[in-house]
Short mmCIF file of C-alpha atoms and ligand atoms in Angstrom, two decimals:
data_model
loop_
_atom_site.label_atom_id
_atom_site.label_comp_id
_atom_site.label_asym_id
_atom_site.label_seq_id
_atom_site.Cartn_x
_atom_site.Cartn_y
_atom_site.Cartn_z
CA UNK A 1 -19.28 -106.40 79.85
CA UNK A 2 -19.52 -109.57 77.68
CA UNK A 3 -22.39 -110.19 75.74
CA UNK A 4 -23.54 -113.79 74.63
CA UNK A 5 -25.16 -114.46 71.84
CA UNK A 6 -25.83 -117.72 69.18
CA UNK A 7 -25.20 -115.13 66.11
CA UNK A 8 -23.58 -112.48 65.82
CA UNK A 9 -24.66 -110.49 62.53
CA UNK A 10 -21.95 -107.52 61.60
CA UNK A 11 -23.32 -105.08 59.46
CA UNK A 12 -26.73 -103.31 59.25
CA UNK A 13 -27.02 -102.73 55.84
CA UNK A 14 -30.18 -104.31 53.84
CA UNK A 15 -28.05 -107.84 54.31
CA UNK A 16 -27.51 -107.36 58.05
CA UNK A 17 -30.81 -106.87 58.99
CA UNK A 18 -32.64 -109.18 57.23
CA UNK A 19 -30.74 -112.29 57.68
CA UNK A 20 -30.61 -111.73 61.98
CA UNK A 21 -34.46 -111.06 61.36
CA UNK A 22 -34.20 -114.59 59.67
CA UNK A 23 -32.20 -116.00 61.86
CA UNK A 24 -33.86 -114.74 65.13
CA UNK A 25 -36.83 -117.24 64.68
CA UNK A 26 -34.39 -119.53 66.08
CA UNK A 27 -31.25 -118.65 67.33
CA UNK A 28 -30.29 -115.49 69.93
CA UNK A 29 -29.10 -113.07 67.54
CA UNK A 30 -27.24 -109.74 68.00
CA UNK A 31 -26.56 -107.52 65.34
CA UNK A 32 -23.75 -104.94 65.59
CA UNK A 33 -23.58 -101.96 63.56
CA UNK A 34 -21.05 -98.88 63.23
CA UNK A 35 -23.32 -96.36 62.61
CA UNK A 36 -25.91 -94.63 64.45
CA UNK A 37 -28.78 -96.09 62.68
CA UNK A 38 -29.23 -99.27 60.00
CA UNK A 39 -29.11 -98.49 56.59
CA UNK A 40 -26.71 -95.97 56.47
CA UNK A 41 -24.38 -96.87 53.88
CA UNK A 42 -25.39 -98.60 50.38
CA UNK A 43 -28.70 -99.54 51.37
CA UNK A 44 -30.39 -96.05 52.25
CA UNK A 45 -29.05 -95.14 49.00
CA UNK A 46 -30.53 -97.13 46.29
CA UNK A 47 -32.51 -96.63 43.43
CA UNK A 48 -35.08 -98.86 45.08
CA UNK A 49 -36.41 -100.67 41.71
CA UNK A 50 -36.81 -104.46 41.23
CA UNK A 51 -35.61 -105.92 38.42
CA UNK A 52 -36.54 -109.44 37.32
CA UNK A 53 -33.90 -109.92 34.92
CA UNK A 54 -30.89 -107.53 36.17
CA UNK A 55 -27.44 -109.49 36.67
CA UNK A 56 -26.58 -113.18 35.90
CA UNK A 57 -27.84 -115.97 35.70
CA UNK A 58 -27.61 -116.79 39.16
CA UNK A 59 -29.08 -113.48 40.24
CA UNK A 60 -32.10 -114.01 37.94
CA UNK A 61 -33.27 -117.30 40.13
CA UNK A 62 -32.44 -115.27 43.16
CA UNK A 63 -34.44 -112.36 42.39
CA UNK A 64 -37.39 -114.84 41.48
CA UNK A 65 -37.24 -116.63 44.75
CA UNK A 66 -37.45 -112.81 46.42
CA UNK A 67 -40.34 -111.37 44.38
CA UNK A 68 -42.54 -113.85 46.06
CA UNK A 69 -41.74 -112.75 49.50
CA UNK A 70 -42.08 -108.89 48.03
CA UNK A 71 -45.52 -109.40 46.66
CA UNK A 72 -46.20 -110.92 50.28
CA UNK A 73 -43.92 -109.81 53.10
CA UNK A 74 -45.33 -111.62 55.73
CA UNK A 75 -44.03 -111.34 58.80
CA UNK A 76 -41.91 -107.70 57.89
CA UNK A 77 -45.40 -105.65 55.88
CA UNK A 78 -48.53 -106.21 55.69
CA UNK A 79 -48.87 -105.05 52.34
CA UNK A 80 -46.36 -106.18 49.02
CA UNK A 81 -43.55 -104.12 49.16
CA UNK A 82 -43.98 -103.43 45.35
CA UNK A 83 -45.50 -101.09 43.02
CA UNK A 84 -45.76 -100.60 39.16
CA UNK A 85 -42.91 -98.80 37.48
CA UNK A 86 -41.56 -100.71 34.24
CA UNK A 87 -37.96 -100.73 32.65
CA UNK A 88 -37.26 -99.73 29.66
CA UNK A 89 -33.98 -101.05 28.03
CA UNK A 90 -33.26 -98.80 24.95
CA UNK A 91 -30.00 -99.84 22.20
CA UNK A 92 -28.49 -97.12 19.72
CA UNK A 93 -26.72 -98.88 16.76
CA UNK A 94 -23.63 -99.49 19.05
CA UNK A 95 -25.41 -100.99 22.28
CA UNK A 96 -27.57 -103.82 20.22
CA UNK A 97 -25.05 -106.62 20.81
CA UNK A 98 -25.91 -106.04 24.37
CA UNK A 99 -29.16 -105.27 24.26
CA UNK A 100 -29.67 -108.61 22.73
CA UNK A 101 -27.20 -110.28 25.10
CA UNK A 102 -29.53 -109.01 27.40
CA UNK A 103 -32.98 -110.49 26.72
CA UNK A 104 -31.34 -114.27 26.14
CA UNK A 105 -32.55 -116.38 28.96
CA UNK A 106 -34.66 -112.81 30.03
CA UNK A 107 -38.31 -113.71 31.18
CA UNK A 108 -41.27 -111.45 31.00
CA UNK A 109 -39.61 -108.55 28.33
CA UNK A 110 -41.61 -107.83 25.26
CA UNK A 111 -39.67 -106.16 22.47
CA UNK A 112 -40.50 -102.78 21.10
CA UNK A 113 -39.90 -100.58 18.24
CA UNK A 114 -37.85 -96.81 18.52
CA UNK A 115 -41.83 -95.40 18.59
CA UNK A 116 -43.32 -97.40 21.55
CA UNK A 117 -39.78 -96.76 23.50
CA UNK A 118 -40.90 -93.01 22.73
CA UNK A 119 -44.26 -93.80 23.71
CA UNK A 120 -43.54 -94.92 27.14
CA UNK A 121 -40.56 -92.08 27.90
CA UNK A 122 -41.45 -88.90 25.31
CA UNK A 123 -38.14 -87.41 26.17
CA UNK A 124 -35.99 -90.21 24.61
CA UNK A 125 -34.79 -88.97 21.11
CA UNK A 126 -36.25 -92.10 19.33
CA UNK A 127 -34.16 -91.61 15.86
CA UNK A 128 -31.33 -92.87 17.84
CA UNK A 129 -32.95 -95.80 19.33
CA UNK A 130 -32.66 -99.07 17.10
CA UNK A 131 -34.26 -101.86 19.41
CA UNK A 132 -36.16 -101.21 22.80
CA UNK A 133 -37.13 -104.03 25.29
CA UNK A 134 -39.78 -103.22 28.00
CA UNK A 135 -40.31 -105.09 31.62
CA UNK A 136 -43.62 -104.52 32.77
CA UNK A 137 -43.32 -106.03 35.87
CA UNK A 138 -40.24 -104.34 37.26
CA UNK A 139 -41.27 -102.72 40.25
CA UNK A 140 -40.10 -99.73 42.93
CA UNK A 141 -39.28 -101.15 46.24
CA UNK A 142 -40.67 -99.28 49.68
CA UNK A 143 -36.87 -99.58 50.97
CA UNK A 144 -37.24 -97.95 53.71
CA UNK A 145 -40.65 -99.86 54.93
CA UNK A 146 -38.86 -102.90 54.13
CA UNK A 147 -35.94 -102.33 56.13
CA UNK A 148 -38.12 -101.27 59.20
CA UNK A 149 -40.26 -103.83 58.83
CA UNK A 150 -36.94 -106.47 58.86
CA UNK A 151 -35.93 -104.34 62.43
CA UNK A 152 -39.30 -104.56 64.06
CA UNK A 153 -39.62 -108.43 63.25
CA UNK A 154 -36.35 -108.87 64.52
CA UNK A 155 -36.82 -107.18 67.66
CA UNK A 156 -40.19 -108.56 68.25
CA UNK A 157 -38.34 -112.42 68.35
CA UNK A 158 -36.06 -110.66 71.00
CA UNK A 159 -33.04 -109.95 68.51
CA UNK A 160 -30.63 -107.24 70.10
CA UNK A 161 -29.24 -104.19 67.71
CA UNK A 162 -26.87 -102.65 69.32
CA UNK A 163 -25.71 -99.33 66.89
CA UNK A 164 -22.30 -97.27 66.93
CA UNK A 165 -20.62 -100.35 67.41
CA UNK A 166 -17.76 -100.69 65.24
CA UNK A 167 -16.19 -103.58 65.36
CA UNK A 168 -12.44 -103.16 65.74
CA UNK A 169 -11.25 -106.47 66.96
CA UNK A 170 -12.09 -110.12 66.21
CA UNK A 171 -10.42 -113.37 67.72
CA UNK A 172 -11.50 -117.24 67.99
CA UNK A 173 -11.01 -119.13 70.67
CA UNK A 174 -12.52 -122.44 71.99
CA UNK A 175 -14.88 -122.80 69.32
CA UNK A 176 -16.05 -119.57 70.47
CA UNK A 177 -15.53 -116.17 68.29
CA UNK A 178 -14.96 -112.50 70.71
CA UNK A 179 -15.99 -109.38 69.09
CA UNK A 180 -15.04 -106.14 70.52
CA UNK A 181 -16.66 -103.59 69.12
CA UNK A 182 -17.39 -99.99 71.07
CA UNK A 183 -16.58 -100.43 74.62
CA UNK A 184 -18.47 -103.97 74.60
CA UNK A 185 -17.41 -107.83 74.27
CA UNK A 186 -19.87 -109.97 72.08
CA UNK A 187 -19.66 -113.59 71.90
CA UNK A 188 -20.98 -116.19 69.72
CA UNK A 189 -20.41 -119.65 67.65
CA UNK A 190 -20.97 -117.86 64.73
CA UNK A 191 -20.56 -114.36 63.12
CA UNK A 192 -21.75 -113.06 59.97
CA UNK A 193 -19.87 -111.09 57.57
CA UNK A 194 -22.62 -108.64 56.41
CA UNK A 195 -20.37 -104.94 56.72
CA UNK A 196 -20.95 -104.13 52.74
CA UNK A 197 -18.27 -102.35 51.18
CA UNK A 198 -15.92 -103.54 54.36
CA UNK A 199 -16.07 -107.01 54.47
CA UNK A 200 -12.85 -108.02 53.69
CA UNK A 201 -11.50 -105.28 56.00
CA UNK A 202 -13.01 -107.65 58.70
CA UNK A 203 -12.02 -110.56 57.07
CA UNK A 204 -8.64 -109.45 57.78
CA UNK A 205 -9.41 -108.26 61.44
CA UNK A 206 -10.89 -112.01 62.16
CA UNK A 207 -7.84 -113.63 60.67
CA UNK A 208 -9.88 -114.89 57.36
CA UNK A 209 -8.73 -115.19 53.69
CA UNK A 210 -11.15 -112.16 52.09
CA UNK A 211 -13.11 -112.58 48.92
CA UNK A 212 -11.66 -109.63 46.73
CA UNK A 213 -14.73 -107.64 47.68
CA UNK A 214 -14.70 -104.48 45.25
CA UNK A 215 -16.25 -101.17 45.99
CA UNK A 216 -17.41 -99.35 43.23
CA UNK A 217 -19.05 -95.89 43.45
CA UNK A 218 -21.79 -95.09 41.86
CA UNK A 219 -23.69 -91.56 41.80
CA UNK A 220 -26.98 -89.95 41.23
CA UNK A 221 -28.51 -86.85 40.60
CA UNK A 222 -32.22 -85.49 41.61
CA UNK A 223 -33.43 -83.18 38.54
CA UNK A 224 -36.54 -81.14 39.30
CA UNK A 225 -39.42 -82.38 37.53
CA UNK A 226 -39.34 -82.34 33.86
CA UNK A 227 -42.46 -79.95 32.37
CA UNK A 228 -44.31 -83.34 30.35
CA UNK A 229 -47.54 -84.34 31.52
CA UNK A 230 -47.73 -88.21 32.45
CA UNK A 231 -43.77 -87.92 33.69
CA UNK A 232 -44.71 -89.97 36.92
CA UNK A 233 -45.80 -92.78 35.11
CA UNK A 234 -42.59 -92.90 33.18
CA UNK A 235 -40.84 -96.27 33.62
CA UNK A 236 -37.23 -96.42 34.73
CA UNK A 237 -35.77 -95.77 31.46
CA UNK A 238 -31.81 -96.96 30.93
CA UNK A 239 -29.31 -97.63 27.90
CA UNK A 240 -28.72 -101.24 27.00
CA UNK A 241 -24.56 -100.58 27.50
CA UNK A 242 -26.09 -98.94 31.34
CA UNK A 243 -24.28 -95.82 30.28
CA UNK A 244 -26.85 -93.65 32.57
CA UNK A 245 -30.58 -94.89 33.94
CA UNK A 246 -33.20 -92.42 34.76
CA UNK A 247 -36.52 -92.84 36.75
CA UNK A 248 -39.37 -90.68 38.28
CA UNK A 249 -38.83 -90.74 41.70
CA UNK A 250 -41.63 -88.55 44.27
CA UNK A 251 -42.27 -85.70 41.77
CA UNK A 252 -38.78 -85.47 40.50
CA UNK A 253 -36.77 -87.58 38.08
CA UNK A 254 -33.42 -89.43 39.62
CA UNK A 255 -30.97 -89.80 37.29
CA UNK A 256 -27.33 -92.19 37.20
CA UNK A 257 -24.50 -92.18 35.19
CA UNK A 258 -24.11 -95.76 36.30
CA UNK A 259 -20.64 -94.93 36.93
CA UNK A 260 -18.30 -98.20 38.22
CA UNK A 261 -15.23 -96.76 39.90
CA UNK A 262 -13.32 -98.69 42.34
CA UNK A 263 -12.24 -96.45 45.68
CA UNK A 264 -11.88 -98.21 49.30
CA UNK A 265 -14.71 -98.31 51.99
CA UNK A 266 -15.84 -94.79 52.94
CA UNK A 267 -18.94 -92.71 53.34
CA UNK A 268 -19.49 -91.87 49.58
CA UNK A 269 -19.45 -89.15 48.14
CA UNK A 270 -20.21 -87.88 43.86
CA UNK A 271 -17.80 -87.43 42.04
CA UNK A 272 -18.30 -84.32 40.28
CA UNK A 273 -16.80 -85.66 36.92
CA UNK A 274 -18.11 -88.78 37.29
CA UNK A 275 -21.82 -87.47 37.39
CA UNK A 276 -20.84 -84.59 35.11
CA UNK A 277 -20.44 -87.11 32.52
CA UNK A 278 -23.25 -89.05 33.13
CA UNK A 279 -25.43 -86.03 32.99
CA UNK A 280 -24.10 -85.42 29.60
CA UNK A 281 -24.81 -88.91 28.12
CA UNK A 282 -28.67 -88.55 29.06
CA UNK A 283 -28.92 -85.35 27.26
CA UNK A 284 -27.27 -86.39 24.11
CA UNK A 285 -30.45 -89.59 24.66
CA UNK A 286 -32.88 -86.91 25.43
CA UNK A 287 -34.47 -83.93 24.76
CA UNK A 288 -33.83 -82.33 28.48
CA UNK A 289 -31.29 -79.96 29.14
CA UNK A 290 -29.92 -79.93 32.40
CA UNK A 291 -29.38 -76.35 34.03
CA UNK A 292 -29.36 -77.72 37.83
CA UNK A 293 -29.86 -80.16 40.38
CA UNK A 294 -31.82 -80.47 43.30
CA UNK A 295 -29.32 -82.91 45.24
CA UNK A 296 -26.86 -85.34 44.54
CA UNK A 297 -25.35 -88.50 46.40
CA UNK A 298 -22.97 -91.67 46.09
CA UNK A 299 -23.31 -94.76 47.44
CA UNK A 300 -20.64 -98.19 47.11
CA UNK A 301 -21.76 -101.43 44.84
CA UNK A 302 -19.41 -103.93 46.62
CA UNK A 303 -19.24 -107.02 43.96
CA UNK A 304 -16.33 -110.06 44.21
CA UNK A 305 -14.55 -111.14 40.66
CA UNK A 306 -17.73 -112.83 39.20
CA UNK A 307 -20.38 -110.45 40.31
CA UNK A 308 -22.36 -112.84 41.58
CA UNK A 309 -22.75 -112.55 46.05
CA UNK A 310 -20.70 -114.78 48.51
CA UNK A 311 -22.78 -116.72 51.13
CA UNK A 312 -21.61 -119.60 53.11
CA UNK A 313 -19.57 -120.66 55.80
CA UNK A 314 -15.31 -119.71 55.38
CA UNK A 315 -13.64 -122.93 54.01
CA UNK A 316 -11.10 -121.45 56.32
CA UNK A 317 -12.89 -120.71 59.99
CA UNK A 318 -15.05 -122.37 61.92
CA UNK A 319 -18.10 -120.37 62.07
CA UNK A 320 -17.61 -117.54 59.77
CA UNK A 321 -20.23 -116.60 57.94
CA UNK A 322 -19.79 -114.60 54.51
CA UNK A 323 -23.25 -112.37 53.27
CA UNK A 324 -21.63 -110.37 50.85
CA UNK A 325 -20.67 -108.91 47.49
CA UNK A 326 -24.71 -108.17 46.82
CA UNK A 327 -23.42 -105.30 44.34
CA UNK A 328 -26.15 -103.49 42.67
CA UNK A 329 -29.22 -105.93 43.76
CA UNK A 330 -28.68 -106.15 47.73
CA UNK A 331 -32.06 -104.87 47.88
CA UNK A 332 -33.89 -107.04 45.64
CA UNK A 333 -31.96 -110.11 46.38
CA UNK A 334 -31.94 -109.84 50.50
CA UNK A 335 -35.09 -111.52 51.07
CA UNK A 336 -33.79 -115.02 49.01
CA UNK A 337 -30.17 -114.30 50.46
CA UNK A 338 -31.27 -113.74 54.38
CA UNK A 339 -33.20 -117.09 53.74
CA UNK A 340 -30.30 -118.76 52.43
CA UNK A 341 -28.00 -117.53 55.30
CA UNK A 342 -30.64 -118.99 57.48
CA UNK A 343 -30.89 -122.51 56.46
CA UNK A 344 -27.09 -122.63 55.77
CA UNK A 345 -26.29 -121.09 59.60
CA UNK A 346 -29.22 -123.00 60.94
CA UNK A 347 -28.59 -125.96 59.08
CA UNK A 348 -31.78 -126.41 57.41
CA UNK A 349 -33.12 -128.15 54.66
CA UNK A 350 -31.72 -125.84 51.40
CA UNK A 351 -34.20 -123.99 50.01
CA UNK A 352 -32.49 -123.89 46.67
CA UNK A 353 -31.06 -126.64 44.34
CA UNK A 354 -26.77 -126.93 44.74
CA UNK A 355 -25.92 -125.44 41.12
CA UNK A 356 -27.26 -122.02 42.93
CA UNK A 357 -25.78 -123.07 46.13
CA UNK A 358 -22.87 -123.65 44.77
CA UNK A 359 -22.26 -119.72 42.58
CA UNK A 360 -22.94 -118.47 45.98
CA UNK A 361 -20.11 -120.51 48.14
CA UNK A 362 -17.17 -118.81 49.60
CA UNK A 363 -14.78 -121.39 48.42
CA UNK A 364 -15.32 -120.67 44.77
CA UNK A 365 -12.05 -118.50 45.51
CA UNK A 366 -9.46 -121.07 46.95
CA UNK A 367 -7.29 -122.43 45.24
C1 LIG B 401 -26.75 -95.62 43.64
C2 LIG B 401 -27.14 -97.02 44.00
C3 LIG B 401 -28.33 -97.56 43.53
C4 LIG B 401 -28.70 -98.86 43.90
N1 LIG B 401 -29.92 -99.33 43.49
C5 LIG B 401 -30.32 -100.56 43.85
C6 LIG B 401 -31.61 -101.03 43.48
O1 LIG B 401 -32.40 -100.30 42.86
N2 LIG B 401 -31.97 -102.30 43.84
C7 LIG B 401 -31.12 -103.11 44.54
O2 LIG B 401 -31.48 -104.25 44.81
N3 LIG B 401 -29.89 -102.68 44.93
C8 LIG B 401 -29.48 -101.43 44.60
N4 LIG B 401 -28.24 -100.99 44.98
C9 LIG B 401 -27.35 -101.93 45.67
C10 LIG B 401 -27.67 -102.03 47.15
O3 LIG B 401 -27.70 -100.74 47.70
C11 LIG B 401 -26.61 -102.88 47.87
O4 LIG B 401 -26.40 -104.10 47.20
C12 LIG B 401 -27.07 -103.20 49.29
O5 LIG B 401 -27.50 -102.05 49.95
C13 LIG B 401 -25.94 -103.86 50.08
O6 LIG B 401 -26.39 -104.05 51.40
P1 LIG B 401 -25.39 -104.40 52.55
O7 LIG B 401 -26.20 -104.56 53.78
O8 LIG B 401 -24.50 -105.49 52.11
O9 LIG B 401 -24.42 -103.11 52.65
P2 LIG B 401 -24.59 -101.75 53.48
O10 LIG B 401 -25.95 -101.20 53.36
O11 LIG B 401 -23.47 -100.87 53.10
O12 LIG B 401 -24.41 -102.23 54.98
C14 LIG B 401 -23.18 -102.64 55.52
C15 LIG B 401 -23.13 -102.09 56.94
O13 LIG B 401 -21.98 -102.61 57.61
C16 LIG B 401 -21.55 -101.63 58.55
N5 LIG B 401 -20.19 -101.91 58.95
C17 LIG B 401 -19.08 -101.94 58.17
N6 LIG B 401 -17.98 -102.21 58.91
C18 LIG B 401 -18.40 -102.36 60.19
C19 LIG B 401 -17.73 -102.63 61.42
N7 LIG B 401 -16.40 -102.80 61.48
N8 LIG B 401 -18.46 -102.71 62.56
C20 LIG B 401 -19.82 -102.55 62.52
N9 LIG B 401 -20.51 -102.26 61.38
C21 LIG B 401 -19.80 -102.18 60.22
C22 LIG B 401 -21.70 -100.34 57.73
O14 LIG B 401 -21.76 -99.20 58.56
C23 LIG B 401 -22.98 -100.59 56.96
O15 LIG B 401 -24.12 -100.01 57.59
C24 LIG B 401 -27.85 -99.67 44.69
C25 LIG B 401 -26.65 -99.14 45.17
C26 LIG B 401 -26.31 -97.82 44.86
C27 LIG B 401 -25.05 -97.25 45.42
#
């Protein structure tokens, strides 16, 4: 059976989902994913925190244009999709260069002395800590209600997700591209690259120069809840060089080593060194000992050279979309980036000014 379509999204990850939501207020959308259910992959396994001021310069505009939709998610909640946590940024001696690097160009951080870092997070060992910096207004993310809310709003404008669909074959013909993925034939004028840590891998299947899409693994640990009154109201506490993070997280406290190391698509796993070490660094920064975990897990980061995502049309095929290399703020970043897709796919008037437009294009990477 062939199935017709205007878009064809690949991937339902965070990226996936949200831009065919997007795009199904206009176009016929259908959204193909290898799994048995969305979300699978990186984006059921976040930390689920906004951060205002995580990543570059380009991510910091992105992440301002989303926090307006997360305060209001019309159309996907009916309530913001946000609530209070806080990050705290603390520097020993050796981290203040970045610390510092940091808050330039940084909106909404106050500073704050070793003793108010200790204030907010008792456990830190606050002799070690020469500069803090505190974001009030970072916030957790309701991943999960955001993600369902992105599915029911797409289905509701008549958007098709079909699941344990891998895509295994890609060709263009007639202006037309043919997907075969499962048993099925999909057909559209344009597809979107959203398949996370495997985009290039379909690059490669559709013919298309990839990006240099990176996987990196990164792990996390679920301590049980540490015995200090207030611990819930902790924010999410991490070292200016990111050598672990830490935040409360439903009566327990999650904890990363923040580890970057580059493996090939797969179903993640922790590395038991990796997290090992991790674990290690947040007791030599705190006064917890760690005698056992409740649960551990991995998930990919998939970032391109300059860490900064890929969206826009291949300068090298005629209707292929790239929505990828969201690294570590897919989450954060997919209600700006599923809007951009749109307007772009849809041409649309832009939404943002070209500088932006322009980190984001795929052709940054031609020669
Ligand atoms: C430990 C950790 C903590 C994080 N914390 C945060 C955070 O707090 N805030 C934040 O903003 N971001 C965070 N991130 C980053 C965020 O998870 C990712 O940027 C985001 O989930 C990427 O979304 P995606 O849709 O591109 O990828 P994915 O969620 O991986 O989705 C890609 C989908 O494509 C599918 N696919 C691949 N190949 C095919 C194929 N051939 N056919 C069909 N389907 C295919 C996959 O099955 C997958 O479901 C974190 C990541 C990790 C690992």
């Amino acid at each position: 059976m062939t199935i017709t379509a205007d878009v064809i999204v690949i991937g339902g990850g965070m990226a996936g989902v949200s831009a065919a939501a997007e795009l199904s207020s206009e176009a016929r959308v259908v959204l193909l994913e290898m799994e048995s259910s969305v979300g699978y992959h990186a984006s059921g396994r976040t930390a689920a925190i906004f951060i205002r001021n995580y990543g570059n310069e380009t991510l910091r505009a992105l992440n301002s244009i989303a926090e307006d939709f997360f305060l209001n998610p019309e159309g996907v909640s009916e309530s913001s999709l946000l609530s209070p946590r806080g990050q705290l940024m603390f520097a020993h001696e050796a981290e203040l260069d970045k610390l510092n690097t940091y808050l330039e160009g940084a909106e909404g951080m106050e500073t704050l002395t070793a003793r108010e870092a200790g204030d907010l997070v008792p456990i830190l060992k606050t002799d070690l800590i020469v500069k803090a910096a505190y974001e009030k207004n970072a916030r957790d993310i309701d991943v999960d209600r955001m993600l369902q809310g992105y599915l029911k709003l797409l289905k509701s404008r008549k958007g098709s997700v079909f699941t344990d669909k891998k895509v295994i074959e890609i060709t263009f013909k007639d202006g037309v591209w043919n997907v075969h993925a499962g048993t099925e034939h999909y057909q559209a004028k344009v597809i979107v690259n959203a398949a996370g840590a495997w985009v290039d891998d379909l690059a490669k299947l559709a013919n298309v120069a990839t990006v240099g899409a990176n996987p990196l693994r990164r792990s996390a640990a679920i301590l049980p809840k540490p015995e200090v009154s207030g611990f819930e109201e902790w924010p999410l506490f991490v070292s200016a060089s990111e050598s672990f993070y830490a935040k409360p997280e439903a009566g327990t406290l999650m904890v990363s080593p923040a580890d970057e190391d580059p493996v090939e698509p797969h179903d993640a796993w922790v590395d038991d060194m990796a997290l090992a070490e991790g674990l290690h660094r947040f007791e030599q920064a705190t006064t917890i000992e760690v005698n056992r975990l409740e649960h551990s897990w991995a998930g990919l980061r998939t970032f391109v050279e300059d860490r900064t995502p890929v969206v826009g049309f291949a300068p090298d095929a005629e209707g292929f979309f790239w929505l990828a290399g969201q690294g570590g703020y897919g989450i954060q970043t997919a209600p700006a980036l599923s809007k951009i897709a749109t307007e772009l796919i849809l041409n649309r008037e832009p939404l943002l000014d070209n500088t932006i437009l322009n980190a984001l294009k795929p052709d940054r990477f031609g020669e």
